[in-house]
CSV table of C-alpha atoms in Angstrom, one decimal:
chain,number,residue,atom,x,y,z
A,1,MET,CA,3.7,30.7,-18.5
A,2,ARG,CA,6.1,33.2,-20.0
A,3,ILE,CA,7.4,32.3,-23.5
A,4,MET,CA,10.2,34.2,-25.2
A,5,LEU,CA,11.1,33.9,-28.8
A,6,ILE,CA,14.7,35.1,-29.6
A,7,GLN,CA,16.2,35.8,-32.9
A,8,PRO,CA,19.9,35.4,-32.1
A,9,ASN,CA,22.3,38.2,-32.9
A,10,TYR,CA,24.0,36.5,-35.9
A,11,HIS,CA,25.6,38.5,-38.7
A,12,SER,CA,27.4,37.0,-41.6
A,13,GLY,CA,27.5,40.0,-43.9
A,14,GLY,CA,25.7,38.1,-46.7
A,15,ALA,CA,22.2,38.3,-45.3
A,16,GLU,CA,22.4,42.0,-44.7
A,17,ILE,CA,22.9,42.7,-48.4
A,18,ALA,CA,19.4,41.6,-49.1
A,19,GLY,CA,17.9,44.0,-46.6
A,20,ASN,CA,16.4,44.0,-43.2
A,21,TRP,CA,13.0,42.4,-42.4
A,22,PRO,CA,11.4,40.6,-39.5
A,23,PRO,CA,12.2,36.8,-39.2
A,24,SER,CA,9.4,34.8,-40.8
A,25,TRP,CA,9.4,32.1,-38.1
A,26,VAL,CA,8.1,34.5,-35.4
A,27,PRO,CA,4.5,34.8,-36.7
A,28,TYR,CA,4.4,31.2,-37.6
A,29,VAL,CA,5.4,29.9,-34.2
A,30,GLY,CA,3.8,32.8,-32.3
A,31,GLY,CA,0.5,32.2,-34.1
A,32,ALA,CA,0.6,28.5,-33.3
A,33,LEU,CA,1.3,29.3,-29.6
A,34,LYS,CA,-1.6,31.8,-29.5
A,35,THR,CA,-3.9,29.3,-31.1
A,36,ALA,CA,-2.9,26.8,-28.5
A,37,GLY,CA,-4.0,29.3,-25.8
A,38,PHE,CA,-0.7,30.8,-24.7
A,39,THR,CA,-0.8,34.6,-24.3
A,40,ASP,CA,2.3,35.7,-22.5
A,41,ILE,CA,4.7,35.7,-25.5
A,42,GLU,CA,7.5,38.1,-26.1
A,43,PHE,CA,9.8,38.4,-29.2
A,44,VAL,CA,13.4,39.7,-28.9
A,45,ASP,CA,15.0,40.5,-32.2
A,46,ALA,CA,18.6,40.5,-31.1
A,47,MET,CA,19.8,40.3,-34.8
A,48,THR,CA,17.9,43.3,-36.1
A,49,ASN,CA,18.6,45.4,-33.0
A,50,PHE,CA,22.2,44.3,-32.6
A,51,ILE,CA,21.6,43.2,-29.0
A,52,GLU,CA,24.9,41.8,-27.7
A,53,ASP,CA,25.0,38.9,-25.2
A,54,GLU,CA,25.3,41.0,-22.1
A,55,GLU,CA,22.2,43.1,-23.0
A,56,LEU,CA,20.3,39.9,-24.0
A,57,ALA,CA,21.3,38.4,-20.6
A,58,GLN,CA,19.8,41.4,-18.9
A,59,ILE,CA,16.6,41.1,-20.9
A,60,ILE,CA,16.3,37.4,-20.0
A,61,GLN,CA,17.0,38.2,-16.3
A,62,ASP,CA,14.4,40.9,-16.3
A,63,ARG,CA,11.7,38.8,-18.0
A,64,GLN,CA,12.4,35.4,-16.4
A,65,PRO,CA,10.9,33.3,-19.2
A,66,ASP,CA,9.7,29.8,-18.6
A,67,ILE,CA,10.3,28.7,-22.2
A,68,VAL,CA,12.7,30.2,-24.8
A,69,LEU,CA,12.7,29.3,-28.4
A,70,ALA,CA,15.6,30.3,-30.8
A,71,PRO,CA,15.9,29.3,-34.4
A,72,ALA,CA,19.0,28.1,-36.3
A,73,ILE,CA,19.9,28.3,-39.9
A,74,THR,CA,23.0,26.4,-40.8
A,75,PRO,CA,25.6,29.1,-40.3
A,76,MET,CA,24.1,30.4,-37.1
A,77,ILE,CA,23.6,27.1,-35.3
A,78,TYR,CA,26.4,27.8,-32.8
A,79,LYS,CA,25.1,31.3,-32.1
A,80,SER,CA,21.7,29.8,-31.4
A,81,GLN,CA,23.3,27.3,-29.1
A,82,ASN,CA,25.1,30.1,-27.3
A,83,THR,CA,21.9,32.1,-27.0
A,84,LEU,CA,20.2,29.2,-25.3
A,85,LYS,CA,23.2,28.6,-23.1
A,86,ILE,CA,22.8,32.2,-21.8
A,87,VAL,CA,19.1,31.4,-21.1
A,88,LYS,CA,20.0,28.3,-19.0
A,89,GLN,CA,22.7,30.2,-17.1
A,90,ILE,CA,20.2,32.8,-16.0
A,91,CYS,CA,17.0,30.7,-15.8
A,92,PRO,CA,18.2,27.1,-15.2
A,93,ASN,CA,14.6,25.8,-15.0
A,94,ALA,CA,13.5,27.4,-18.3
A,95,LYS,CA,13.0,25.1,-21.2
A,96,ALA,CA,15.5,25.9,-24.0
A,97,ILE,CA,14.2,25.0,-27.4
A,98,MET,CA,16.0,25.3,-30.8
A,99,GLY,CA,14.2,25.2,-34.0
A,100,GLY,CA,14.8,25.1,-37.7
A,101,PHE,CA,15.8,22.6,-40.4
A,102,PRO,CA,19.5,22.2,-39.4
A,103,PRO,CA,18.8,21.3,-35.8
A,104,THR,CA,15.9,19.1,-36.9
A,105,TYR,CA,18.1,17.0,-39.1
A,106,LEU,CA,21.2,17.2,-36.8
A,107,TYR,CA,19.3,16.8,-33.5
A,108,ARG,CA,21.7,14.2,-32.2
A,109,GLU,CA,24.7,16.4,-32.8
A,110,VAL,CA,23.1,19.5,-31.4
A,111,LEU,CA,21.9,17.7,-28.3
A,112,ASN,CA,25.4,16.2,-27.8
A,113,GLU,CA,27.3,19.5,-28.4
A,114,ALA,CA,24.8,21.6,-26.4
A,115,PRO,CA,23.3,19.6,-23.6
A,116,TRP,CA,21.6,22.7,-22.3
A,117,VAL,CA,19.2,22.5,-25.3
A,118,ASP,CA,16.1,20.7,-23.9
A,119,TYR,CA,14.1,20.2,-27.2
A,120,ILE,CA,14.4,20.6,-30.9
A,121,PHE,CA,11.3,21.6,-33.0
A,122,GLY,CA,10.8,21.6,-36.7
A,123,GLY,CA,8.1,22.1,-39.2
A,124,LYS,CA,6.6,19.5,-41.5
A,125,GLU,CA,3.5,19.9,-43.6
A,126,LYS,CA,2.7,23.2,-41.9
A,127,LYS,CA,2.5,21.7,-38.5
A,128,LEU,CA,5.0,22.1,-35.7
A,129,ARG,CA,6.4,18.9,-34.3
A,130,LEU,CA,8.6,18.2,-31.4
A,131,ILE,CA,11.7,16.2,-32.4
A,132,TYR,CA,13.2,15.4,-29.0
């Protein structure tokens, strides 16, 4: 099973002032997946590498993931939804999963606005949990 973790290419200007560093969710989620026995995991940092949607679509096409996870902080929730929409357009059978606190608490709204999102995941007490 091929799993792809994607940091969406979201830029607000504010976050870049603080510097550039890897997203903290990747080792957390990636480590949990590896502990669960998954080994075919790839991370695409579209934000740091300024990967536009067309290039991201090609990466997804080339890799053909079975599962794709993308995070969403409040201001980038729509970019995250769009990233997962691209996934479903290219790999309709792939499971599109959005994570983070905003989609966790707004899961009804997210799933209504973006029906291509299959699942929402969030963290609680240092454990991953599937919301929907």
